[in-house]
Short mmCIF file of C-alpha atoms in Angstrom, two decimals:
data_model
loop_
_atom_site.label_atom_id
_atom_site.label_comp_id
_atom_site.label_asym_id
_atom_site.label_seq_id
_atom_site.Cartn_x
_atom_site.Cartn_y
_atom_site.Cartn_z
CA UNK A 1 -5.69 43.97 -13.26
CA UNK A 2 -2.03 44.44 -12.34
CA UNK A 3 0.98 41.79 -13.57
CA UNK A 4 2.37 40.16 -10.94
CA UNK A 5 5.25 37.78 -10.54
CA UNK A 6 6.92 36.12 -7.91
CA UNK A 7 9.68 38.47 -7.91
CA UNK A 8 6.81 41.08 -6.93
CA UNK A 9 5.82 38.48 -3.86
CA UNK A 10 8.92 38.11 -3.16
CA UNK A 11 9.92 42.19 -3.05
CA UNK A 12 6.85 42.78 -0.44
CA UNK A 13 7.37 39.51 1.92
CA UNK A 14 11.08 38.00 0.80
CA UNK A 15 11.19 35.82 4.10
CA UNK A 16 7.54 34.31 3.67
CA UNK A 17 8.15 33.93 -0.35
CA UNK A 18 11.58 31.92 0.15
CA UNK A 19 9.79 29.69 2.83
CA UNK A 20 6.75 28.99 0.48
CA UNK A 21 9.35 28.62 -2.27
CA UNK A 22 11.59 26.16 0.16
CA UNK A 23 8.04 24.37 0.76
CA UNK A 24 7.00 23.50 -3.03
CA UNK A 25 11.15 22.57 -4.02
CA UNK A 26 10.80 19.89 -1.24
CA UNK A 27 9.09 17.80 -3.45
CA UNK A 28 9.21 17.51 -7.16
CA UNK A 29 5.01 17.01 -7.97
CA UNK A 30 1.98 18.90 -6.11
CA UNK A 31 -1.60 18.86 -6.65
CA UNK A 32 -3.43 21.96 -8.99
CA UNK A 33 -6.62 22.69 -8.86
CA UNK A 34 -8.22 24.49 -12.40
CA UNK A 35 -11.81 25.27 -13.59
CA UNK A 36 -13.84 22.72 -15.66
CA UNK A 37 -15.60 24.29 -18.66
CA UNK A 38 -18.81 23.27 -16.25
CA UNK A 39 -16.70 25.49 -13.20
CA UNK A 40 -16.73 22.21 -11.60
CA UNK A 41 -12.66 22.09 -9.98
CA UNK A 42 -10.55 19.66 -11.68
CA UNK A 43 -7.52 18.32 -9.03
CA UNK A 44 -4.42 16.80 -11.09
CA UNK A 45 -0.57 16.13 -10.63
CA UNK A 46 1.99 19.03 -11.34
CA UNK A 47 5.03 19.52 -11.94
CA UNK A 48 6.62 23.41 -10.95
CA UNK A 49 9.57 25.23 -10.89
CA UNK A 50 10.60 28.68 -9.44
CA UNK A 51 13.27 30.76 -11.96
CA UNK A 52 13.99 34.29 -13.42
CA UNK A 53 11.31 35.55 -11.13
CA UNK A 54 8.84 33.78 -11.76
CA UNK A 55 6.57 30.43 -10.32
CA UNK A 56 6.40 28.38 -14.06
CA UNK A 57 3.84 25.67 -14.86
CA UNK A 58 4.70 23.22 -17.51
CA UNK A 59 2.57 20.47 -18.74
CA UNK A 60 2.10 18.56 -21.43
CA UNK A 61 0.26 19.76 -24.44
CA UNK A 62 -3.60 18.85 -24.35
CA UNK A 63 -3.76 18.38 -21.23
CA UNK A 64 -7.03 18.55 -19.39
CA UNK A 65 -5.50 21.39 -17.18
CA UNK A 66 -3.84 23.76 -19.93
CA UNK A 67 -7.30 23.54 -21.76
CA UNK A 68 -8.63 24.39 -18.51
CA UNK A 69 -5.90 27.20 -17.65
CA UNK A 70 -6.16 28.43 -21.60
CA UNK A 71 -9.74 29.28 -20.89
CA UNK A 72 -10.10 30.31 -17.01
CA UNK A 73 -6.53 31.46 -15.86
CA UNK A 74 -7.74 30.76 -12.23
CA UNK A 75 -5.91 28.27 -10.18
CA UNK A 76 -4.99 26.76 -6.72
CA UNK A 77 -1.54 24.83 -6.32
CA UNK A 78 -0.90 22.87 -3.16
CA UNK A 79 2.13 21.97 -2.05
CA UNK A 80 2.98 17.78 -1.93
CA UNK A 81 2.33 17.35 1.98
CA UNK A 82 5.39 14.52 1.85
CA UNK A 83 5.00 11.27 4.07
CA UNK A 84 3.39 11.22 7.55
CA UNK A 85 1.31 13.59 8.80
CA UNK A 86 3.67 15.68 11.46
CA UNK A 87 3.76 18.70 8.30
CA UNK A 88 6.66 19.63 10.26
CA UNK A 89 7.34 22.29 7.24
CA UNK A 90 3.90 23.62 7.01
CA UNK A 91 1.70 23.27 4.22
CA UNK A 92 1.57 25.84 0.81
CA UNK A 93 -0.98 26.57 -1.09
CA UNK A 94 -0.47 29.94 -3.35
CA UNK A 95 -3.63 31.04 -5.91
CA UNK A 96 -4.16 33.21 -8.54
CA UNK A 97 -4.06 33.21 -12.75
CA UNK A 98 -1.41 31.32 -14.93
CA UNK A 99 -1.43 32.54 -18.16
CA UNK A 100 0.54 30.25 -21.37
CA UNK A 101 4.21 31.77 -22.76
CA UNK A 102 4.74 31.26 -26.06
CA UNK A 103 7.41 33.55 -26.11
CA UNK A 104 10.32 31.60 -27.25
CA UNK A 105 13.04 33.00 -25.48
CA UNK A 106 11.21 32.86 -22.10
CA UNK A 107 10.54 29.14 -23.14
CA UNK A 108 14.39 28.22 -24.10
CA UNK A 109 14.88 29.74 -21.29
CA UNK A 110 12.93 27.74 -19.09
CA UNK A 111 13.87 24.76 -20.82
CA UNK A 112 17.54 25.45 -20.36
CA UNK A 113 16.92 25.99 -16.42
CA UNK A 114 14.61 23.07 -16.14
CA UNK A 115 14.94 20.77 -18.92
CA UNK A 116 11.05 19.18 -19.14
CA UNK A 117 9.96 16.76 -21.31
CA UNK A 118 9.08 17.63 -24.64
CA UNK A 119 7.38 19.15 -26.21
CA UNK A 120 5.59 20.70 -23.03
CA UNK A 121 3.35 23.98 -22.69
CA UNK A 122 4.55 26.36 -19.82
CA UNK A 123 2.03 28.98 -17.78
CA UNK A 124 3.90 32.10 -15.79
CA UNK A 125 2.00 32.06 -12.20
CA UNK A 126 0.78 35.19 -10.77
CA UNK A 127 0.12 35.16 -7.34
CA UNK A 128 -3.06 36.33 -5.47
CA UNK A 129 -2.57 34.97 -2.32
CA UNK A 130 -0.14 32.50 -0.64
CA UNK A 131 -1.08 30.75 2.40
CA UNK A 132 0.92 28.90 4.71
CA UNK A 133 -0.11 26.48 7.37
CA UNK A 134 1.42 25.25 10.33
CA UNK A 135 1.22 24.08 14.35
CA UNK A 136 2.61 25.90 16.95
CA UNK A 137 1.89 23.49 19.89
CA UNK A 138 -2.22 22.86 20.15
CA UNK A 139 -2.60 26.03 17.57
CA UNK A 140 -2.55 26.52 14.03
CA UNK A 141 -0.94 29.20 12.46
CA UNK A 142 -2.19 30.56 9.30
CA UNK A 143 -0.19 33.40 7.59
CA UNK A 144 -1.42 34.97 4.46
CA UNK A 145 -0.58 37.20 1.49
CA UNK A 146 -2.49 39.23 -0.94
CA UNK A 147 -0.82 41.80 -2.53
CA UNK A 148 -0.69 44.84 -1.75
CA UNK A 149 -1.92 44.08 2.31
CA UNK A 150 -0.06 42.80 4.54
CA UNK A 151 1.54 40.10 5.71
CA UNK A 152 -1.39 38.36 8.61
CA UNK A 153 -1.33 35.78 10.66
CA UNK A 154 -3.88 34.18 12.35
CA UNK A 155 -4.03 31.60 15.15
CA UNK A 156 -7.01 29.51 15.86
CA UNK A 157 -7.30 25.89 18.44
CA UNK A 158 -9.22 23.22 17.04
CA UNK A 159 -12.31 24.34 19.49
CA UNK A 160 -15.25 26.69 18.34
CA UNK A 161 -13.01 29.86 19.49
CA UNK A 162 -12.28 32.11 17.25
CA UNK A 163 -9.16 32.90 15.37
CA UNK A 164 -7.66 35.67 16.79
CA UNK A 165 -5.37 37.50 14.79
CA UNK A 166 -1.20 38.53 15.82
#
């Protein structure tokens, strides 16, 4: 499997990564979904930040989501929706694998850009798909990434016809 970072998103789709980026730095916390040990999802409160290429996830050590991330890198993190339901800036979801850095020069780094709490544990994001969400009148727009394809978007009414794709 091929490294990616969000510097690599943001090389094949710069426009779409800075508006998912814009999304998530609306708000400070979003929601992540890991795997339990039991591959049962786990849903919790995160933090994130976007720096030196790179989507970072810090938390605190112990947590029930770095134990989950230590042993199944696979995640889904949704962007906070914000008050009111209008979504007038979409809604952001990107998944993939976050892997731990224990590097530490990556971490003073990240610490210098972002100072968390400490002490804190900190997972480098690498993106298999970003999805954004939005309405366009009585439609909703879907546009998604995977790398290596791309970009789509899809329209779709909230009847039983089909999305069609633009």
């Amino acid at each position: 499997m091929t490294t990616r970072s969000w510097e690599d998103f943001r090389t094949e789709q710069p426009a779409f990564a800075d508006t998912a980026r814009e999304r998530f730095q609306q708000y400070r916390h979003h929601v992540l979904a890991t795997l339990r040990k039991d591959g049962s999802p786990r849903v919790t409160g995160l933090g994130v930040a976007f720096g030196r290429g790179e989507l970072w996830l810090g938390m605190m050590p112990n947590s029930r989501k770095a134990l989950d991330l230590r042993r199944d890198p696979r995640f889904s993190l949704q962007a906070n929706p914000g008050p009111g339901a209008e979504m007038a800036d979409g809604d952001v979801r990107v998944s993939g694998r976050a892997f731990e850095v224990t590097d530490p020069a990556v971490r003073a780094g990240y610490a210098e850009d972002t100072s968390p709490p400490e002490p804190f544990l900190l997972f480098r994001a690498e993106p298999d798909e970003v999805v954004r969400t939005g309405l366009d009148g009585q439609e909703i727009v879907l546009q998604v990434w995977r790398p290596g394809r791309p970009l789509r978007t899809l329209r779709r009414t909230g009847d039983d016809t089909p999305p069609r794709e633009v």
